[in-house]
Coordinates of C-alpha atoms in Angstrom, one line a residue:
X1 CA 0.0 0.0 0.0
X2 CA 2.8 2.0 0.7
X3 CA 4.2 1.8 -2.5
X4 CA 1.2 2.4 -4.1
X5 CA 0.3 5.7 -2.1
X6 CA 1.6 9.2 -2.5
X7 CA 3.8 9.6 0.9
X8 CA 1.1 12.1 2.1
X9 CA -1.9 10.4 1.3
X10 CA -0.1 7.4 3.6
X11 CA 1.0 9.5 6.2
X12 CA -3.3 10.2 6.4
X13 CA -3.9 7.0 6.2
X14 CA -1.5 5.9 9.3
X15 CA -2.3 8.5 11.2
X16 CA -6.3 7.5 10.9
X17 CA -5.2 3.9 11.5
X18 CA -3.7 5.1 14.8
X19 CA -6.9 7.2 15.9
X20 CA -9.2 4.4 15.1
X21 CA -7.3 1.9 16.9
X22 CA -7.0 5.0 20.2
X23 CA -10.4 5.3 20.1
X24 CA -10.9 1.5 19.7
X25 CA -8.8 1.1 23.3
X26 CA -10.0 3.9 24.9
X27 CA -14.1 2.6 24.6
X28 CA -12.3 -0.5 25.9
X29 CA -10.4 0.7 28.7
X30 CA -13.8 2.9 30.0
X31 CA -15.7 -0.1 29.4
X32 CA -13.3 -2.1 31.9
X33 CA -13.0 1.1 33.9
X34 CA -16.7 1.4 34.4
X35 CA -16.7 -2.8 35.0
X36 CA -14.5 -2.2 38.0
X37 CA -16.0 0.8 39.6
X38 CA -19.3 -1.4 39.1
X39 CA -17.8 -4.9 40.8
X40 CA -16.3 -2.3 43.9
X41 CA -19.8 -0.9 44.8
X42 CA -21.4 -4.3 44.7
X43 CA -18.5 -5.6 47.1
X44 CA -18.8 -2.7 49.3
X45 CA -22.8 -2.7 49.6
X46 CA -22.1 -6.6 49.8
X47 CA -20.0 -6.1 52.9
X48 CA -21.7 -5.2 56.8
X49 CA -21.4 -2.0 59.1
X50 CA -18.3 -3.4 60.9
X51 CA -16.1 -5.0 57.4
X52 CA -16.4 -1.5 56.3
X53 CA -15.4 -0.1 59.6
X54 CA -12.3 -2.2 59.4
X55 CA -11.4 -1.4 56.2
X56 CA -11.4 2.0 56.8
X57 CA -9.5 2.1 59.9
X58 CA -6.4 -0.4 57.8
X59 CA -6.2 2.4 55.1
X60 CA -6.1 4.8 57.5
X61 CA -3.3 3.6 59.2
X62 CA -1.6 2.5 55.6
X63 CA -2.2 6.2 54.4
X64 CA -1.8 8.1 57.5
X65 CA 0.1 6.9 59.7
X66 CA 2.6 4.0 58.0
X67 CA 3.2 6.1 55.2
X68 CA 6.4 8.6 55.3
X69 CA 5.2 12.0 54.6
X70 CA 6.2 15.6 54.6
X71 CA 5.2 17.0 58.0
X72 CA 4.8 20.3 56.5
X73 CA 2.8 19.9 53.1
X74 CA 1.9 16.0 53.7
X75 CA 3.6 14.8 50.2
X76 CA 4.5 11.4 50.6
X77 CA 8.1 9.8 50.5
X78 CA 8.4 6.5 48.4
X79 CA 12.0 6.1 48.3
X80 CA 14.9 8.4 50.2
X81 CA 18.3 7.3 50.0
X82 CA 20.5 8.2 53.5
X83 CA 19.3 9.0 56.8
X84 CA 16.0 9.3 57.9
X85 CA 16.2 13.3 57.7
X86 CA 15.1 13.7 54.6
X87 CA 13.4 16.8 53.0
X88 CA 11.1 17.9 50.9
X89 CA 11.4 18.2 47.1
X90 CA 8.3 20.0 46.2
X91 CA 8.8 24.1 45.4
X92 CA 5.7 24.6 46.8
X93 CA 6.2 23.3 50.4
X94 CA 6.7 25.8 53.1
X95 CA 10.2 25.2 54.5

């Protein structure tokens, strides 16, 4: 086809082979997107009072209190290398 193409008429032709096929995965992905979000309401409307109350309270202490963060702006640390006084890398945090 390529051969048989002027190079610009190709260079249309990939490039609406590429948005087809972008569009193609992104109806898939928001389909399987959608599919989860849908399984994780039925499994928490499936689960009791206290199962939720539990589940709360682990990612609360995964998130807040296991977790390394900056005690000024709250960014979280997922790798430092050296001693545990690190700092922060963000501009935006007050030092």
């Amino acid at each position: 086809l390529a051969r048989l193409l002027p190079a610009t008429v190709f260079v249309r032709y990939l490039e609406s082979c590429r948005q087809f096929f972008e569009a193609q995965l992104v109806g898939e992905n928001q389909a399987h997107i959608t599919q989860g979000v849908q399984d994780e309401l039925a499994r928490i409307a499936a689960t009791g009072l206290r199962q939720r109350e539990v589940v709360k309270a682990r990612k609360h202490i995964e998130e807040e209190i296991l977790q390394m963060k900056c005690p000024r702006c709250r960014t979280a640390f997922y790798d430092f290398e050296g001693c545990f006084a690190i700092s922060c890398g963000k501009e935006e945090c007050p030092r």
